[in-house]
Each structure stands twice: as structure tokens, then as C-alpha cells.
PDB file of C-alpha atoms and ligand atoms in Angstrom:
ATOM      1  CA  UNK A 199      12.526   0.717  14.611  1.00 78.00           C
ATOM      2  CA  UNK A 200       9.850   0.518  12.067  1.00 94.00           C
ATOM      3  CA  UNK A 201      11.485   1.305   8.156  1.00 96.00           C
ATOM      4  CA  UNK A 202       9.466   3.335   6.024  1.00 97.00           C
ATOM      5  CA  UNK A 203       7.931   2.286   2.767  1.00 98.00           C
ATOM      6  CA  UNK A 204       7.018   4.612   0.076  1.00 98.00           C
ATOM      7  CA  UNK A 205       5.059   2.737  -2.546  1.00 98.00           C
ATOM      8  CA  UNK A 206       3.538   3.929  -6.384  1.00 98.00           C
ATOM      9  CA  UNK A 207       0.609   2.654  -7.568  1.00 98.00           C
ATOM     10  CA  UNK A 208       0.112   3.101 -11.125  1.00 98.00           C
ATOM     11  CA  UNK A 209      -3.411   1.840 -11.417  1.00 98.00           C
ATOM     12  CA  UNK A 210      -4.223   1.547 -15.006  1.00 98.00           C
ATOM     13  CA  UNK A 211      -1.512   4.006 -16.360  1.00 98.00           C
ATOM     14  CA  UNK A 212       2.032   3.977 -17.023  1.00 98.00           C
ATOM     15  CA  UNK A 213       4.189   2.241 -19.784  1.00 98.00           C
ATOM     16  CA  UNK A 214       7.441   0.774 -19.944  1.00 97.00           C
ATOM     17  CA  UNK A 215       9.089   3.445 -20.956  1.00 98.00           C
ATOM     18  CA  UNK A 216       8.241   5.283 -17.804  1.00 98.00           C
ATOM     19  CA  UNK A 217       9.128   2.203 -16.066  1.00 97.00           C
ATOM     20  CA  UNK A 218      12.540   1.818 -17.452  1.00 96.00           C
ATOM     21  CA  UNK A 219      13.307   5.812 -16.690  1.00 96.00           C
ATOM     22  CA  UNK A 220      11.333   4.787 -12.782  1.00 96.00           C
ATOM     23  CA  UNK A 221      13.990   2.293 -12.302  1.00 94.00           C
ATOM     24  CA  UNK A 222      17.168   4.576 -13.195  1.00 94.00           C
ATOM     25  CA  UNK A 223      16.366   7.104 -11.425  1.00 95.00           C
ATOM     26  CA  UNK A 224      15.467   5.116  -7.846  1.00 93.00           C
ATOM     27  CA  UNK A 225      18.778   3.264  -8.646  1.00 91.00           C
ATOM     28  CA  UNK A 226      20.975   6.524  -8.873  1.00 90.00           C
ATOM     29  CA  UNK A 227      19.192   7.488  -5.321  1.00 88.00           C
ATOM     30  CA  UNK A 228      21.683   8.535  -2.681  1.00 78.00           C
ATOM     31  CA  UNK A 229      21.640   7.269   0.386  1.00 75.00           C
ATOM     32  CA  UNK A 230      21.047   3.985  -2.016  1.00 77.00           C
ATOM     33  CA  UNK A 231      17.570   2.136  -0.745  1.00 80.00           C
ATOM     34  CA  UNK A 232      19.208  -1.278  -1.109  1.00 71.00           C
ATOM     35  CA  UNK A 233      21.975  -0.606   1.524  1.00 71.00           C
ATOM     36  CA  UNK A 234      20.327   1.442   4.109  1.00 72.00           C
ATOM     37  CA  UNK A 235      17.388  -0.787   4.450  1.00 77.00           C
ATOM     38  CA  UNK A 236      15.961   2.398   6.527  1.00 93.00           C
ATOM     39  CA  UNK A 237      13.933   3.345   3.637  1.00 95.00           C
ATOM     40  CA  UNK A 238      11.716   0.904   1.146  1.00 95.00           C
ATOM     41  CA  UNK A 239      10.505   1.807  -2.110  1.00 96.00           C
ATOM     42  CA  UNK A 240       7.815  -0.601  -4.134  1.00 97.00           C
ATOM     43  CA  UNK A 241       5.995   0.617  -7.331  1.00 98.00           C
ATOM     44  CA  UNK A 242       2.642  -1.171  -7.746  1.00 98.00           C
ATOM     45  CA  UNK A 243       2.029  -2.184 -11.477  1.00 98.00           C
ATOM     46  CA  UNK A 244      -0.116  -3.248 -14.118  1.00 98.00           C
ATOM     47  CA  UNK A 245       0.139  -7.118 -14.273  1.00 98.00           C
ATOM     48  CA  UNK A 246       1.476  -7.321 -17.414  1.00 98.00           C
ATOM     49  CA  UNK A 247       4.171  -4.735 -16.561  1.00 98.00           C
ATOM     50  CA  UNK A 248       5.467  -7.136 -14.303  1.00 98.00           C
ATOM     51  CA  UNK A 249       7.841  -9.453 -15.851  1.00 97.00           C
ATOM     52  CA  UNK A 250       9.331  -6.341 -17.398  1.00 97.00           C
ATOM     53  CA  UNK A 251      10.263  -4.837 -14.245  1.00 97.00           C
ATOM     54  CA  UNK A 252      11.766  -8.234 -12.511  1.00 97.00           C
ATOM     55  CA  UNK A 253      14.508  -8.327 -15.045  1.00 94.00           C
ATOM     56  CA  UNK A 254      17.743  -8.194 -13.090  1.00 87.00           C
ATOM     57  CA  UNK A 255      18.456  -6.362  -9.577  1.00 86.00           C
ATOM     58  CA  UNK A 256      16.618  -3.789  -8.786  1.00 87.00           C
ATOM     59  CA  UNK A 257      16.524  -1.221  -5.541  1.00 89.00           C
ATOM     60  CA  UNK A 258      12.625  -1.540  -6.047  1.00 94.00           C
ATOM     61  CA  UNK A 259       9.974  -4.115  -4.965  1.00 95.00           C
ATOM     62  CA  UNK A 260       7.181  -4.615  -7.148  1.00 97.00           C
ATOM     63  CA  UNK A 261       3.909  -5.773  -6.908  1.00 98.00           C
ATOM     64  CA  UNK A 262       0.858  -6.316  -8.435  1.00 98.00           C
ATOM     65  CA  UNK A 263      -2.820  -4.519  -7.937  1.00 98.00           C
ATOM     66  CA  UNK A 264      -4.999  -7.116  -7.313  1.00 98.00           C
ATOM     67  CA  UNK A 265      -5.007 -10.733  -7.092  1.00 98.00           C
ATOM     68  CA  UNK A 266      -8.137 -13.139  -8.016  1.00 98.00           C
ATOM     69  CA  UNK A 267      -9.693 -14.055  -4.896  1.00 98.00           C
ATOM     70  CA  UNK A 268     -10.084 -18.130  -5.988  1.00 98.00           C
ATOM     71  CA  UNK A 269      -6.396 -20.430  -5.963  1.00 97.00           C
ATOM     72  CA  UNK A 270      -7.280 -21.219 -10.180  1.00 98.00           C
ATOM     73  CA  UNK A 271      -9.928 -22.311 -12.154  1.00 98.00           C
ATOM     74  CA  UNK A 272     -12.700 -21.486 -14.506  1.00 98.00           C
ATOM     75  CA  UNK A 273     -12.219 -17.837 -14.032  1.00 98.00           C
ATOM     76  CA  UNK A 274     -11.181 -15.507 -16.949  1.00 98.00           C
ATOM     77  CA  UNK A 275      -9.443 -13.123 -17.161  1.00 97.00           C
ATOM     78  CA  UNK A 276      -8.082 -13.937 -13.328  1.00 98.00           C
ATOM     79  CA  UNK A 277      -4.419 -13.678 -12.273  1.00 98.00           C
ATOM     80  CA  UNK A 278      -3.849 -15.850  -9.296  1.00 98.00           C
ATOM     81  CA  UNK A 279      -1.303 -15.523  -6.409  1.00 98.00           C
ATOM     82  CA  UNK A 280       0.423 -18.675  -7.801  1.00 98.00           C
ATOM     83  CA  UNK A 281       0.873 -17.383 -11.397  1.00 98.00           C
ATOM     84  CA  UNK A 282       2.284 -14.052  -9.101  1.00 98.00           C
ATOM     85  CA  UNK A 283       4.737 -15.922  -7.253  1.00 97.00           C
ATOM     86  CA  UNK A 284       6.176 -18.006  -9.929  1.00 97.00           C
ATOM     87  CA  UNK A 285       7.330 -15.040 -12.119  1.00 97.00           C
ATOM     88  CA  UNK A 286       8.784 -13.647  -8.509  1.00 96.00           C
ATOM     89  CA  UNK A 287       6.343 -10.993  -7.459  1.00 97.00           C
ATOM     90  CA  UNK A 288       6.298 -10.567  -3.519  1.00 95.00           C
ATOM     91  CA  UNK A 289       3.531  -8.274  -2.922  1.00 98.00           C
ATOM     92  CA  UNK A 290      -0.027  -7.228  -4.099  1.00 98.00           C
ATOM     93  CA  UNK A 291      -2.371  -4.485  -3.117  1.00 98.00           C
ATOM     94  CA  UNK A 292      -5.765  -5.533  -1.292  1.00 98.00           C
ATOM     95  CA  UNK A 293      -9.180  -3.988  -1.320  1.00 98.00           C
ATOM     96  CA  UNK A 294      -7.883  -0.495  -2.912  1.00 98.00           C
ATOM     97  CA  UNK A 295     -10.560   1.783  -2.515  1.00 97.00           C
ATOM     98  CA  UNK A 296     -11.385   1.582  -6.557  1.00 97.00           C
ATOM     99  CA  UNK A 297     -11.690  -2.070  -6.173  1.00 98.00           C
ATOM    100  CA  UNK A 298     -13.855  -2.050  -3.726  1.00 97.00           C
ATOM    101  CA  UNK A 299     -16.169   0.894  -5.490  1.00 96.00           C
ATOM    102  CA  UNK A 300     -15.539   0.318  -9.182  1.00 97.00           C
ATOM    103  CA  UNK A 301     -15.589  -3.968  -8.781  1.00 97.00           C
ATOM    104  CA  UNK A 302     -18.177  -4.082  -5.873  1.00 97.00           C
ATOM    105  CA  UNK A 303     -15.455  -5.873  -3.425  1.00 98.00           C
ATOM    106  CA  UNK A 304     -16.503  -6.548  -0.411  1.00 97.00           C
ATOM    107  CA  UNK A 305     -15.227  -7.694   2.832  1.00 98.00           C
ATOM    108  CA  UNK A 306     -15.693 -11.375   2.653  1.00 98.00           C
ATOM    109  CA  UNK A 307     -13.922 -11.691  -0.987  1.00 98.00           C
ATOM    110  CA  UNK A 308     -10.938  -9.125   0.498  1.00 98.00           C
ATOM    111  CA  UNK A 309     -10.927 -11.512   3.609  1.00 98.00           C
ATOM    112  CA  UNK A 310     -10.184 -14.440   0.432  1.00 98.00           C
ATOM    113  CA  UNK A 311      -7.649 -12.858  -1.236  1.00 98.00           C
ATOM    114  CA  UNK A 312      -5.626 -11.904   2.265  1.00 98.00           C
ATOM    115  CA  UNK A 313      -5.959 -15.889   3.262  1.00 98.00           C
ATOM    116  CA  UNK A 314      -4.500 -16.448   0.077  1.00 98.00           C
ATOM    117  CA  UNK A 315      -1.998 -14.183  -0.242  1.00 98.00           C
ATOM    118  CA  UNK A 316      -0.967 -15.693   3.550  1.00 98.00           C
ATOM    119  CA  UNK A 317      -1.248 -19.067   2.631  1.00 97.00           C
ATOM    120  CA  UNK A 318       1.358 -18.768  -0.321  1.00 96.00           C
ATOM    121  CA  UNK A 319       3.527 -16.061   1.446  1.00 97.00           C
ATOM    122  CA  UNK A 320       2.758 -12.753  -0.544  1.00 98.00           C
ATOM    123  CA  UNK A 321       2.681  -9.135   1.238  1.00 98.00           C
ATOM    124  CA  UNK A 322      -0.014  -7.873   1.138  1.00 98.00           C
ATOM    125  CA  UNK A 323      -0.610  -3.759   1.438  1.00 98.00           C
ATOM    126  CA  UNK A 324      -4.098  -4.059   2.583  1.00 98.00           C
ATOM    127  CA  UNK A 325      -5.851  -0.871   2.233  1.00 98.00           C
ATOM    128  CA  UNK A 326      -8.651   0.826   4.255  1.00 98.00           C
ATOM    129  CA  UNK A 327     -10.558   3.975   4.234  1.00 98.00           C
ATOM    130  CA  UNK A 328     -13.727   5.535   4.479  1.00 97.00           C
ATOM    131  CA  UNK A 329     -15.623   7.747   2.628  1.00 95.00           C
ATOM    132  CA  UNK A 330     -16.308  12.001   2.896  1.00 94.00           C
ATOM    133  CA  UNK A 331     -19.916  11.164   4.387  1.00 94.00           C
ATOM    134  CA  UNK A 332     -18.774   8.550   6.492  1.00 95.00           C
ATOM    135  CA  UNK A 333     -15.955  10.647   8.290  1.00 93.00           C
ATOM    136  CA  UNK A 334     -18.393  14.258   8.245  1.00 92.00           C
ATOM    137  CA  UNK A 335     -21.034  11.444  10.268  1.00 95.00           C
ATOM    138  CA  UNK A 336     -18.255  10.762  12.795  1.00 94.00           C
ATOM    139  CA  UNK A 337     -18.172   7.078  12.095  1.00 95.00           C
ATOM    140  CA  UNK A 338     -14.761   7.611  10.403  1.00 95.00           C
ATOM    141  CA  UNK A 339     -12.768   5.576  12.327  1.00 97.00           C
ATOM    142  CA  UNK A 340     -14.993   2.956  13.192  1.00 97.00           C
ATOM    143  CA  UNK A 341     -15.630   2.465   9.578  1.00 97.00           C
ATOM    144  CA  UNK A 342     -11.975   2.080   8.795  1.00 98.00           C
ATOM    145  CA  UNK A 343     -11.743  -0.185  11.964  1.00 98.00           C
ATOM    146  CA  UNK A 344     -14.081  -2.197  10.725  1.00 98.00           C
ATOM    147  CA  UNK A 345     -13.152  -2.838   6.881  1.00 98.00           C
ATOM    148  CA  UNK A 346     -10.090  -4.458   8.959  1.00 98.00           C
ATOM    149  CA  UNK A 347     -11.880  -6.269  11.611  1.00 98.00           C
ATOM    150  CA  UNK A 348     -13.695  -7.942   8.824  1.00 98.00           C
ATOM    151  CA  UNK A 349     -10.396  -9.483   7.115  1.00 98.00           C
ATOM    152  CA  UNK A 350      -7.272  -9.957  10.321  1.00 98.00           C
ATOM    153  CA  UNK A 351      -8.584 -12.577  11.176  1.00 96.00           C
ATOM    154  CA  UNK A 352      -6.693 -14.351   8.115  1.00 97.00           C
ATOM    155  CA  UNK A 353      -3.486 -13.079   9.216  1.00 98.00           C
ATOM    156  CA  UNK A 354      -1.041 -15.659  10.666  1.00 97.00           C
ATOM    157  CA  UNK A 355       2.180 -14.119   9.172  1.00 98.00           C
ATOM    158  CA  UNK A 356       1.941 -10.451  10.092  1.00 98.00           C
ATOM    159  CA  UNK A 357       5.354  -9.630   8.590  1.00 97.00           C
ATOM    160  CA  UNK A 358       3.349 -10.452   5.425  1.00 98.00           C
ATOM    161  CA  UNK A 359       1.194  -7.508   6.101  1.00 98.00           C
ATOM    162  CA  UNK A 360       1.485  -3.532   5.505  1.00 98.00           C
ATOM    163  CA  UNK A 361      -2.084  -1.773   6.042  1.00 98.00           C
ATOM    164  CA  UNK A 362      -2.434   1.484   3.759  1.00 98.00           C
ATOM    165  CA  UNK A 363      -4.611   3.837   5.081  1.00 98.00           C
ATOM    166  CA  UNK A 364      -6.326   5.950   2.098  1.00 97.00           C
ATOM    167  CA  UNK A 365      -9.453   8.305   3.226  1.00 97.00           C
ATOM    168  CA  UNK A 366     -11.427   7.945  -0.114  1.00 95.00           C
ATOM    169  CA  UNK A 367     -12.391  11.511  -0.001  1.00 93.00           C
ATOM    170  CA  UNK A 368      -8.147  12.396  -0.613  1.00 92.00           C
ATOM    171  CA  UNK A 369      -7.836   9.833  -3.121  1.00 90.00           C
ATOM    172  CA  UNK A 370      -6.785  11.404  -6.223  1.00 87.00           C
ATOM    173  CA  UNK A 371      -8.913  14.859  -5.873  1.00 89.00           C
ATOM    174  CA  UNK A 372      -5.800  16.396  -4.555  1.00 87.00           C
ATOM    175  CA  UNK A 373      -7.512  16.942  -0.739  1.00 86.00           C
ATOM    176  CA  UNK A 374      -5.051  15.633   1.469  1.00 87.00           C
ATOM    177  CA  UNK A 375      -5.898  14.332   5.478  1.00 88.00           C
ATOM    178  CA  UNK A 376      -3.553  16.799   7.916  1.00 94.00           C
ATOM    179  CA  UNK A 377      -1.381  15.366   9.624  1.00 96.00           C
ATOM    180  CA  UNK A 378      -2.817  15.006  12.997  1.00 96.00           C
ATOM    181  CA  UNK A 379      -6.344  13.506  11.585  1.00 95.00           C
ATOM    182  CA  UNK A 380      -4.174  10.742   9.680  1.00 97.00           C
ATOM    183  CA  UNK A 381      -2.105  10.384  12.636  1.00 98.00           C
ATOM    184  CA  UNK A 382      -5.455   9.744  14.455  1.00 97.00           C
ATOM    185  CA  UNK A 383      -6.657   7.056  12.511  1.00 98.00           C
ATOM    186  CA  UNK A 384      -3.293   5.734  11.782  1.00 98.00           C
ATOM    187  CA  UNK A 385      -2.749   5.202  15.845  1.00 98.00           C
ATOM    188  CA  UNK A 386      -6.167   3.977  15.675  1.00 98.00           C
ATOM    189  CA  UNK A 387      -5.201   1.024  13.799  1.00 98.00           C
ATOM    190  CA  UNK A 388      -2.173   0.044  15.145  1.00 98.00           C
ATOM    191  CA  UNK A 389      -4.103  -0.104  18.424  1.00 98.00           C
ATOM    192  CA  UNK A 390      -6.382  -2.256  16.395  1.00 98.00           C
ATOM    193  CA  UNK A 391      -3.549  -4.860  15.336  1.00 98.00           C
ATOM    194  CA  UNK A 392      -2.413  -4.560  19.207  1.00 98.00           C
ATOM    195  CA  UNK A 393      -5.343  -6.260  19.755  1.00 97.00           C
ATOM    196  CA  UNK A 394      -4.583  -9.304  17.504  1.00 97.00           C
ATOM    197  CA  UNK A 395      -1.270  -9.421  18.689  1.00 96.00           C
ATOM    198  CA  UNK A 396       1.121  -6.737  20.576  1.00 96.00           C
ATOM    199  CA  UNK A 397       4.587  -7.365  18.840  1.00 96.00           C
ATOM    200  CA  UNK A 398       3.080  -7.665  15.372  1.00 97.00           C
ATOM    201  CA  UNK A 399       1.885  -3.829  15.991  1.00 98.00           C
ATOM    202  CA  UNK A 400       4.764  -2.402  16.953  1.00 97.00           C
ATOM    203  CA  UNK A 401       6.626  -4.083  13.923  1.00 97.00           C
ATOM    204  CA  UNK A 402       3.519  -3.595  11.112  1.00 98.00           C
ATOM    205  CA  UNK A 403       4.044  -0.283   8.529  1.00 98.00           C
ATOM    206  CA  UNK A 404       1.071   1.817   8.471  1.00 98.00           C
ATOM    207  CA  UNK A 405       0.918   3.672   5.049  1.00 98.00           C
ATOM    208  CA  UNK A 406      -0.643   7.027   4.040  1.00 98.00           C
ATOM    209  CA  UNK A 407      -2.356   7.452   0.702  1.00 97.00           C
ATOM    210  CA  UNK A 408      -4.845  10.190  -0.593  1.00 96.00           C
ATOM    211  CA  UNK A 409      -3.046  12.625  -3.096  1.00 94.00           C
ATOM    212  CA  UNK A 410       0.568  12.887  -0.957  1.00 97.00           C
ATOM    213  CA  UNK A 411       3.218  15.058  -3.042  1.00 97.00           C
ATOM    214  CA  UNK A 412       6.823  15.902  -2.705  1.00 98.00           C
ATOM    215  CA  UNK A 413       4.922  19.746  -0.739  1.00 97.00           C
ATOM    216  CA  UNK A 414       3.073  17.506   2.003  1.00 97.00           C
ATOM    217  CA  UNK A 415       5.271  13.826   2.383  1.00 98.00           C
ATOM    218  CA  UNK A 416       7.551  14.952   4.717  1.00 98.00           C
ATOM    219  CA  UNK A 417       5.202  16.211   7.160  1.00 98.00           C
ATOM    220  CA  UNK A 418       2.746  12.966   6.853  1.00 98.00           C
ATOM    221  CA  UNK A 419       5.886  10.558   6.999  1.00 98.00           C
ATOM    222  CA  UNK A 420       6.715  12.685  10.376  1.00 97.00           C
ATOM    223  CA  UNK A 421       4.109  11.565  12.402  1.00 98.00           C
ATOM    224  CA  UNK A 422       4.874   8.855  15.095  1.00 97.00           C
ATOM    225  CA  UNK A 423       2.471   5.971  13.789  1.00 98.00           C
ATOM    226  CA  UNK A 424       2.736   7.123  10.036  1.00 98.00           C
ATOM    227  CA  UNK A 425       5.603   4.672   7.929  1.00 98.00           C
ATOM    228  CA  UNK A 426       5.352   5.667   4.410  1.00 98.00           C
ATOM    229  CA  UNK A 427       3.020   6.751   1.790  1.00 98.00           C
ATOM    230  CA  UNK A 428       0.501   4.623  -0.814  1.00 98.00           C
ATOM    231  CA  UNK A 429       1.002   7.166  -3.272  1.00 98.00           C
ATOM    232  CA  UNK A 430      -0.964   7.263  -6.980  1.00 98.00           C
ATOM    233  CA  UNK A 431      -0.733  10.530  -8.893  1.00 97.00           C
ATOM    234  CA  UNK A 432       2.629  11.727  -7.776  1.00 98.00           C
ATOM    235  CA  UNK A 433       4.185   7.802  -8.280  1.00 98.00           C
ATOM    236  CA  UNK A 434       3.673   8.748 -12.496  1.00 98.00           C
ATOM    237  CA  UNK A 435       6.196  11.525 -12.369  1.00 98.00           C
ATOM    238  CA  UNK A 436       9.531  10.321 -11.660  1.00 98.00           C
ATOM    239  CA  UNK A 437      10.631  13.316 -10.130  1.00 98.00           C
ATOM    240  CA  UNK A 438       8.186  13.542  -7.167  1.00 98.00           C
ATOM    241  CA  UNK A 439       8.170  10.009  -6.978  1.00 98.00           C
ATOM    242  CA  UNK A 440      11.881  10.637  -6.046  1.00 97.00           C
ATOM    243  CA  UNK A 441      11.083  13.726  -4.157  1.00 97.00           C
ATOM    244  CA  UNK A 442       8.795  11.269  -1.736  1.00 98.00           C
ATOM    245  CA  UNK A 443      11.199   8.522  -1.217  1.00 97.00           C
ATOM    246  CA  UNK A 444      14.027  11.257  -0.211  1.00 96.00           C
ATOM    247  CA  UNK A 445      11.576  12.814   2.102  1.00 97.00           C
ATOM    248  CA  UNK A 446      11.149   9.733   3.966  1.00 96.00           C
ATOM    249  CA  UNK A 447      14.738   9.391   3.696  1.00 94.00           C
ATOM    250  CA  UNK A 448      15.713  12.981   5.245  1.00 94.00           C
ATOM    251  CA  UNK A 449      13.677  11.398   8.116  1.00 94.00           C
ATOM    252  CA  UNK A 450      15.469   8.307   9.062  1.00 91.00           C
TER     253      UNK A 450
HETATM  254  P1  PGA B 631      -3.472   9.513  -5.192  1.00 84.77           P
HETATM  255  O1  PGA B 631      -3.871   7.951  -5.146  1.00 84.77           O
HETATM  256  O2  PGA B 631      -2.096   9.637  -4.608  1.00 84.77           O
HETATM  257  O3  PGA B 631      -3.506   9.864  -6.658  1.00 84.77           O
HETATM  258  O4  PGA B 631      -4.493  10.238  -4.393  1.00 84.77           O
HETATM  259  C1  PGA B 631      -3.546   7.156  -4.038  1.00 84.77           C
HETATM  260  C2  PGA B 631      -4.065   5.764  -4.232  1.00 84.77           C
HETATM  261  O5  PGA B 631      -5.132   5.600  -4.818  1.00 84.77           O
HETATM  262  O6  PGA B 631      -3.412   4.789  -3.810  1.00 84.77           O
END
């Protein structure tokens, strides 16, 4: 059976104090993450929150936002999957929805970064989604299918890979997908991976995001082919960052 992952991503907010209180409070969970292995929790930082956070053990993974989509060179201001790995970071966001709107990312430079990420052994969440127009035309899931079409081809490790699905339209404007249209699209994809490779999509977690909250986890995390939330707003306040992990772990 699939665990479930319930992963933060602070974008560009947060500090360290917030991280320090993040990391006491996850440890003094009950059931405690680190021995039931039923439930995952990752927070997804700013890079230079990073070292910070991989001081000593920690119930937690964390992982970066973004990763440059070259191996190193002549590009400022980069942070590569090497530099990543060598300060012990094990996973990185792909293709977030603001990277691909905000920093024009498209498919074939998201397709990079995944074949790097592979090639040096970093998770990856890759994320997917589409937007309000694109689901009210009907070509929701299609879309979505094929912002992933365009980069599994990269994959040869698929324990290396969690997809995130995040409908732009419920990112961060509090409009969450029910639970039956993310099941939909979530079932959707893992048919998708089935057709790369059968055991890798039984195995692979499928991840929620769009503005899920301690009121609406549970139900999302309930569905059959839904393992855990990508969660933004709610992953600032430690409480219902808590309140999410337990209701993922009042279902295992
Ligand atoms: P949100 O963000 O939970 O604030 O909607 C989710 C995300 O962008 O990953």
C-alpha cells in the first residue's frame, strides 16, 4: 500500500523562526512520522533555508523549489541539483504552476530539470495542472495529461517521482477541486503512468494541491487514487500544517 505524503511549500515566505517552531511541532506528532512510515511529511523551502533545516534528525524531508535546468555553468543566480545534493537535500519541486506562469517554463526546460534530477537521484514532486478556462473548455484533463506526456519520458527511476496535481484555478484563491473531480483527474494520471510502466503506477504518490486546509484534507486524502496533499497557504501556519498531516494520519 501506497504511504501518504503531505508536503508544505513555502514559496517565497517563511523564516527560520517559523521553521524552527515547524520542526517541534511535527517532531512532538503522535503516531510519530518517523516510525510509522504510513504517513510522510516534507516542507518545501526557500533555498537558502535549507542548510538550516538539515541540521540534525529530523521527522521531516525537505526540499527545495526549483532546480536550474543546466548541470553548472555561466548561469547566475542558478542553484544546481549538484550544489542540492551535496548539502543533503533529496527532493525538489518541478514545473509548479508559478514557475511555469511567473518564469515562462515550459515543457522542454521541465523535461531538463526531471532528466537531471533522475540522473543524480533527486525526487522530484512534479506538478501539473491546468487552468479555469482550460477545464470550463473540457480539455481539463487532456491538458494535465499532456504537461506530463511532455516530460515521463525522462523517468527511469520512478521511485524518484511523486506527481502533484494542482488545478491552477484552486491555487491559493481558496477554491478547492471536490473530491470526485480531483479523484477524476488523479485516476486519470495514474492510468497515464500505467502506460509507461504498470508497477511504477500502482507504487507512484499522486498529490493534491489547490488551497487544501485542515476543513477539506481529510476528505481529499480519502479518495482511492489521492496520496497526500501539495499544500501552500495552510503549510505557513503550524497548526493546520499539523492538522493536515494528522488527517492523513487518521486515515492510515
Ligand atoms: P495553496 O498553494 O495551498 O496556497 O493553494 C498550493 C501550491 O501552490 O502548491
Amino acid at each position: 500500500m501506497r504511504s501518504f505524503l503531505v508536503a508544505g511549500n513555502w514559496k517565497a515566505n517563511g523564516d527560520l523562526q517559523l521553521l524552527a517552531s515547524m520542526q517541534s511541532a511535527i517532531a512532538q506528532l503522535e503516531p510519530g512520522l518517523a516510525s510509522s512510515h504510513k504517513v510522510e511529511a516534507a516542507l518545501y523551502l526557500p533555498h537558502v533555508f535549507l542548510p538550516a533545516a538539515l541540521v540534525g534528525e529530523s521527522p521531516i524531508r525537505f526540499g527545495a523549489q526549483n532546480i536550474a535546468s543546466v548541470e553548472a555553468g555561466a548561469y547566475t543566480g542558478e542553484v544546481t541539483v549538484d550544489m542540492l545534493s551535496q548539502i543533503g537535500v533529496a527532493s525538489t519541486l518541478i514545473g509548479h504552476s508559478e514557475r511555469r506562469s511567473l518564469y515562462n517554463e515550459a515543457d522542454e526546460v521541465l523535461a531538463q530539470k526531471l532528466a537531471l534530477a533522475q540522473k543524480q537521484g533527486l525526487q522530484s514532486v512534479f506538478c501539473c495542472g491546468e487552468t479555469l478556462a482550460e477545464r470550463e473548455s473540457g480539455q481539463g484533463i487532456e491538458v494535465v495529461k499532456a504537461q506530463l506526456n511532455a516530460v515521463l519520458a525522462e523517468v527511469n527511476d520512478w521511485q524518484k517521482l511523486v506527481i502533484a496535481y494542482e488545478p491552477v484555478w484552486a491555487i491559493g484563491t481558496g477554491k478547492t477541486a471536490s473530491p470526485e473531480q480531483a479523484q477524476e483527474v488523479h485516476k486519470a494520471i495514474r492510468e497515464l503512468v500505467a502506460s509507461f510502466d504498470a508497477s511504477a503506477a500502482a507504487r507512484i504518490q499522486i498529490l493534491y494541491g489547490g488551497s487544501v486546509n485542515p476543513g477539506n484534507a481529510q476528505e481529499l486524502f480519502s479518495q482511492p487514487d489521492i496520496d497526500g496533499g501539495l499544500i501552500g497557504g495552510a503549510s505557513l501556519k503550524i497548526d493546520d500544517f499539523v492538522a493536515c498531516i494528522k488527517a492523513a494520519q487518521s486515515l492510515v
